[in-house]
PDB file of C-alpha atoms in Angstrom:
ATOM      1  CA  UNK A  83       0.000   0.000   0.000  1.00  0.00           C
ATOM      2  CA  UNK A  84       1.269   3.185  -0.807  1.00  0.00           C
ATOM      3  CA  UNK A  85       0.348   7.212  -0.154  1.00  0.00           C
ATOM      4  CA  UNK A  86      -0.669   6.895  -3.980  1.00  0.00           C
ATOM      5  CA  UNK A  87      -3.225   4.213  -3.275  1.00  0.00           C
ATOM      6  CA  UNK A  88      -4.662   6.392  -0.711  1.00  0.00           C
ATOM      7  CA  UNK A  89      -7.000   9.442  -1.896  1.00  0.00           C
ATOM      8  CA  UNK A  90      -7.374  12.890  -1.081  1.00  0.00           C
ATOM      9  CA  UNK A  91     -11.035  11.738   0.267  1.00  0.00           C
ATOM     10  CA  UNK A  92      -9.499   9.813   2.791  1.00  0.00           C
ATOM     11  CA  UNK A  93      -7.316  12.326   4.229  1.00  0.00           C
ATOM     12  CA  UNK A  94      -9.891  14.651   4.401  1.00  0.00           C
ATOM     13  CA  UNK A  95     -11.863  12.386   6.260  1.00  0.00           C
ATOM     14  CA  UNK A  96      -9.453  11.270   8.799  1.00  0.00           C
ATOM     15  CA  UNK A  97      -8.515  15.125   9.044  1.00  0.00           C
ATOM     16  CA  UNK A  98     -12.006  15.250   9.717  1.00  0.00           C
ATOM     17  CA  UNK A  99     -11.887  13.744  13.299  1.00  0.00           C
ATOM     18  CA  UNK A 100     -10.458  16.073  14.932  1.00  0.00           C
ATOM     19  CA  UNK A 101     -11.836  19.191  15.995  1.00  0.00           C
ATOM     20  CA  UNK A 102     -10.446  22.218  14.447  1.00  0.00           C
ATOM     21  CA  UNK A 103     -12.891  25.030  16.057  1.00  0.00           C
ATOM     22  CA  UNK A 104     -10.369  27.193  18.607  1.00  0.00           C
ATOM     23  CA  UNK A 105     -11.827  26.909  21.591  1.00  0.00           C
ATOM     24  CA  UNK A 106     -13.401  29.864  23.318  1.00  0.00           C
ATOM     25  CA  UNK A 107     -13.124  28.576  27.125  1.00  0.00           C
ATOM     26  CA  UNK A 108      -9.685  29.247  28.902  1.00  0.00           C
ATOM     27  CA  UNK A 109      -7.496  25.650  27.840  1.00  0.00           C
ATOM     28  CA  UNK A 110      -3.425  25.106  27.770  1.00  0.00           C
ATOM     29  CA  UNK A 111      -2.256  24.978  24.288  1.00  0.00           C
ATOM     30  CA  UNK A 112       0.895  23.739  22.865  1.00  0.00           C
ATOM     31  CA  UNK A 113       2.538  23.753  19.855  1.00  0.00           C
ATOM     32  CA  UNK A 114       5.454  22.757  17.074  1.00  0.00           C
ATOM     33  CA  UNK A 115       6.774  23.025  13.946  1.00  0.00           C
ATOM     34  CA  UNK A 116       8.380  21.238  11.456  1.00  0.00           C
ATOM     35  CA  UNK A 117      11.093  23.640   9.690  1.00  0.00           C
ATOM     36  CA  UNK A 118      11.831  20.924   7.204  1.00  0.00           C
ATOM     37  CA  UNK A 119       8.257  21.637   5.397  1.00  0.00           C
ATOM     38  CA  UNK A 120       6.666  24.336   7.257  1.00  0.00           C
ATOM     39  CA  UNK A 121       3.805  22.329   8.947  1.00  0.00           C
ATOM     40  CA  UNK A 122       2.691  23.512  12.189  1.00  0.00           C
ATOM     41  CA  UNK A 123       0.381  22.285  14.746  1.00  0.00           C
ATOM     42  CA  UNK A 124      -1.349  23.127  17.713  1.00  0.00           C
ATOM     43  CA  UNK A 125      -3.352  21.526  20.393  1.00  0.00           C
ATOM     44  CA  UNK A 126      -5.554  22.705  23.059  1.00  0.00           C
ATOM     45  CA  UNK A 127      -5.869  20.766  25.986  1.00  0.00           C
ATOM     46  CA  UNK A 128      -7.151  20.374  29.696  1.00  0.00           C
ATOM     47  CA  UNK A 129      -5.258  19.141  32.175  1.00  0.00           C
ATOM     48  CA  UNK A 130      -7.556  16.862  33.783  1.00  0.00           C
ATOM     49  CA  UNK A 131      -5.351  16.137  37.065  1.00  0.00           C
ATOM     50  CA  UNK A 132      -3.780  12.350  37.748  1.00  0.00           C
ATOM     51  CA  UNK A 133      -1.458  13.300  34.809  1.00  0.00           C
ATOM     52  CA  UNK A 134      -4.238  13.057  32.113  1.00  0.00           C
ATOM     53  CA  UNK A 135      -4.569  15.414  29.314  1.00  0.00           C
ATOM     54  CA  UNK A 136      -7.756  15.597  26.998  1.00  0.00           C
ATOM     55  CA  UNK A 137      -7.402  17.376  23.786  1.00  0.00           C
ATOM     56  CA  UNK A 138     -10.444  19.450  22.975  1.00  0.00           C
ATOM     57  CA  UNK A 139      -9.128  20.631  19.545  1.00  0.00           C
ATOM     58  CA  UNK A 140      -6.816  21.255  17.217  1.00  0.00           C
ATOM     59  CA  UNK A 141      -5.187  23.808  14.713  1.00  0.00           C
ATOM     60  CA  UNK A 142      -2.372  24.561  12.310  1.00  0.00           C
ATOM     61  CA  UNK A 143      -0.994  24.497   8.697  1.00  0.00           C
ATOM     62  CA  UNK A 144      -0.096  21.381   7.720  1.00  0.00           C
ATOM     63  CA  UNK A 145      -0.128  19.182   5.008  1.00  0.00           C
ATOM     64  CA  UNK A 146      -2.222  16.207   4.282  1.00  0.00           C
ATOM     65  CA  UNK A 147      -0.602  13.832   5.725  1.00  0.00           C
ATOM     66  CA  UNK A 148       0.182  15.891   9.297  1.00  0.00           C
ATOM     67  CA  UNK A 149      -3.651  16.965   9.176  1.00  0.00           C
ATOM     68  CA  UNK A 150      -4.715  13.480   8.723  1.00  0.00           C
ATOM     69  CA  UNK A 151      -2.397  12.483  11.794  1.00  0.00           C
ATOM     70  CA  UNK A 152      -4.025  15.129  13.888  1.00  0.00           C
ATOM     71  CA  UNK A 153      -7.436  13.917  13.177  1.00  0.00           C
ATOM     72  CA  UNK A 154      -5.946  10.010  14.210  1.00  0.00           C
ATOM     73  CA  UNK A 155      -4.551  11.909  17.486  1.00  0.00           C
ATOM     74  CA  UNK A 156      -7.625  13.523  18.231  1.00  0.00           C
ATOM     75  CA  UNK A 157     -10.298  10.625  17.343  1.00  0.00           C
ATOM     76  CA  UNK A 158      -7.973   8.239  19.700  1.00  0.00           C
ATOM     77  CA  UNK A 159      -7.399   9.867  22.822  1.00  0.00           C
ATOM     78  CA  UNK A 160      -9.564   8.520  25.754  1.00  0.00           C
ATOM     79  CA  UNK A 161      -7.900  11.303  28.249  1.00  0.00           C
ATOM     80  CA  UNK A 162      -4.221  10.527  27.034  1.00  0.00           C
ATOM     81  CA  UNK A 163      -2.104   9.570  30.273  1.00  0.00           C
ATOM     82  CA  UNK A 164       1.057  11.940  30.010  1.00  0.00           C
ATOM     83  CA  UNK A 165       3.348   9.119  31.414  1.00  0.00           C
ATOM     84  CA  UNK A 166       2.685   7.451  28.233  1.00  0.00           C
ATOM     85  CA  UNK A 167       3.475  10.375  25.960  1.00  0.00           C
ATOM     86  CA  UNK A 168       6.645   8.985  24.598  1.00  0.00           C
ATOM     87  CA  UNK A 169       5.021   5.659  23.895  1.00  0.00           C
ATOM     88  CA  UNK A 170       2.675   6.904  22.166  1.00  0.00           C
ATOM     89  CA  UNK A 171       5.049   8.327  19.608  1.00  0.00           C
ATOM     90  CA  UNK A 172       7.457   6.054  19.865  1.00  0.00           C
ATOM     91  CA  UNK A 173       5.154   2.979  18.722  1.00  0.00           C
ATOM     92  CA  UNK A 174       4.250   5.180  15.856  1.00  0.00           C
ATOM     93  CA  UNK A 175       7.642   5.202  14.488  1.00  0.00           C
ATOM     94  CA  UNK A 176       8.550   1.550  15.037  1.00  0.00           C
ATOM     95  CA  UNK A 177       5.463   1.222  12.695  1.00  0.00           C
ATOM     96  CA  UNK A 178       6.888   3.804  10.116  1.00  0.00           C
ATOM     97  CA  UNK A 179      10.315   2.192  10.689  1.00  0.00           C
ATOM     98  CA  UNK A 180       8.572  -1.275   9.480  1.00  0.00           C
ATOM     99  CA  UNK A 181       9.614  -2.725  13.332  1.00  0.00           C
ATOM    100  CA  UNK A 182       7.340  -4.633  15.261  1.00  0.00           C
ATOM    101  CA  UNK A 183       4.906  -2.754  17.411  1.00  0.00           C
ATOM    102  CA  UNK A 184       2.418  -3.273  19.884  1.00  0.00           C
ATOM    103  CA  UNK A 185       0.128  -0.178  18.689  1.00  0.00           C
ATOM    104  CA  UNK A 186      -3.700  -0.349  19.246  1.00  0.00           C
ATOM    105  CA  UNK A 187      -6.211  -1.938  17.069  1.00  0.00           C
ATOM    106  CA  UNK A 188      -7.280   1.181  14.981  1.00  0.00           C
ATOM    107  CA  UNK A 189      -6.822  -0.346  11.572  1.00  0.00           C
ATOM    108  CA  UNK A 190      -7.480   2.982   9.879  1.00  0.00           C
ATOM    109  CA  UNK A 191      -4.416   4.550  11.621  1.00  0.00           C
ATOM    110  CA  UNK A 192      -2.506   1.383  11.086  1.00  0.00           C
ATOM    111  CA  UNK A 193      -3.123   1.643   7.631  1.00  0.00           C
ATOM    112  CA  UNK A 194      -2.311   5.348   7.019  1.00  0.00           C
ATOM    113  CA  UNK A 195       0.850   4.759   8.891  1.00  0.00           C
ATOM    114  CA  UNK A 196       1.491   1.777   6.895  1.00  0.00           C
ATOM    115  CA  UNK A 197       1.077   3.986   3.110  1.00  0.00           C
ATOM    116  CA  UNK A 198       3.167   6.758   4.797  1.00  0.00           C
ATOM    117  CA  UNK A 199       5.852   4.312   5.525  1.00  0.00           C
ATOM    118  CA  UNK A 200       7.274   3.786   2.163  1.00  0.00           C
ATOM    119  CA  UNK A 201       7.848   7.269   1.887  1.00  0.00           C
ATOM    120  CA  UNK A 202      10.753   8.572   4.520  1.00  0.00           C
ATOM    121  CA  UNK A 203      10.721  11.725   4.024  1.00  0.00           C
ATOM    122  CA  UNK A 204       7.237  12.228   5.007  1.00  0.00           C
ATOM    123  CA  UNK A 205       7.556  10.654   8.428  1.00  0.00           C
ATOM    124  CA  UNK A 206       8.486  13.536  10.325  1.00  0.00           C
ATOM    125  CA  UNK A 207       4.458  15.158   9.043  1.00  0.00           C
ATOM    126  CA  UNK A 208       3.021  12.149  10.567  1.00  0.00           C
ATOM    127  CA  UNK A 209       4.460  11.956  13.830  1.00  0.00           C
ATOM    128  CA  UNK A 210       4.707  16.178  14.810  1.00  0.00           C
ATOM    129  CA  UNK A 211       1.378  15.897  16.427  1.00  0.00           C
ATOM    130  CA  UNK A 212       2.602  13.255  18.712  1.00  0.00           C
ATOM    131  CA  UNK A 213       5.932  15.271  19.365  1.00  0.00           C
ATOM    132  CA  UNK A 214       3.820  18.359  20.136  1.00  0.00           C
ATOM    133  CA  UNK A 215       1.480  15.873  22.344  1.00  0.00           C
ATOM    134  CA  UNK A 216       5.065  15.292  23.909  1.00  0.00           C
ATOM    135  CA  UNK A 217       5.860  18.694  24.395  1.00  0.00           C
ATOM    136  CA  UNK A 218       2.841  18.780  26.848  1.00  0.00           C
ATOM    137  CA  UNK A 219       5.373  17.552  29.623  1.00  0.00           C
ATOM    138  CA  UNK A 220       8.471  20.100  28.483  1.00  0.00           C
ATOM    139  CA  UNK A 221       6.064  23.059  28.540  1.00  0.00           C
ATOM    140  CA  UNK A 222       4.162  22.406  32.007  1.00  0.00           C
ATOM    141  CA  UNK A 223       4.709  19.687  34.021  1.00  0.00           C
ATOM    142  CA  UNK A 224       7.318  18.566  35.941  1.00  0.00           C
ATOM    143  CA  UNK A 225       8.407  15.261  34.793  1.00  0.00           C
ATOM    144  CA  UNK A 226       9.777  14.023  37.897  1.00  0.00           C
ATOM    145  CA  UNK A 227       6.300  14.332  39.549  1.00  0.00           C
TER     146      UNK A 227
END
């Protein structure tokens, strides 16, 4: 499977399940960008206490393939646990790596991941909305806590 078997249709529909509405209630935001290709990408989030996060929406200019990665990271969060941050990322790029993982069951997301794999240099737009997710600790929390 390849990013050429995939259609624009399907990107826009996996962008699609996230929400990209700025919120208007008072939330902690976060964000990072890619200075390879430009993308950029922001979440808004609530700290929920008991080091959980929920992400209430999202924002940016990105491409496709970073959009469509946002929508993924939105539609799958059940009130992400922040001392799983770097898991989450990191069993997204065994995946684009082609190494073993033990990801989730989301077979949509396994099969983006899977057509964005062939194509290296498009990694990094897949996985910046898990580093910014990641940056959630850096910015404000205190990791050894």
């Amino acid at each position: 499977m390849s990013l050429e078997s995939k259609s624009y249709v399907d990107f826009l529909k996996w962008k699609s399940y996230a929400n990209w509405q700025i919120p208007k209630e008072p939330v902690l935001e976060v964000s990072a960008l890619n200075p390879l290709c430009g993308d950029e990408v922001k979440l808004y989030y609530q700290d929920l206490g008991n080091k959980k996060v929920k992400v209430v929406a999202v924002s940016g200019d990105s491409c496709s393939i970073c959009s469509a990665a946002l929508g993924f990271l939105y539609k799958n969060q059940s009130h992400f646990e922040i001392t799983s941050f770097s898991t989450y990322l990191t069993e997204r790029k065994k995946i684009l790596e082609g190494k073993e993982s033990s990801l989730f069951g989301d077979l949509e997301e396994l099969s983006f991941l899977e057509a964005v794999k062939s194509h290296p240099s498009r990694h990094k737009c897949a996985l910046l909305p898990w580093q910014t997710l990641l940056k959630i600790i850096e910015v404000n929390h205190d990791p050894r806590t």
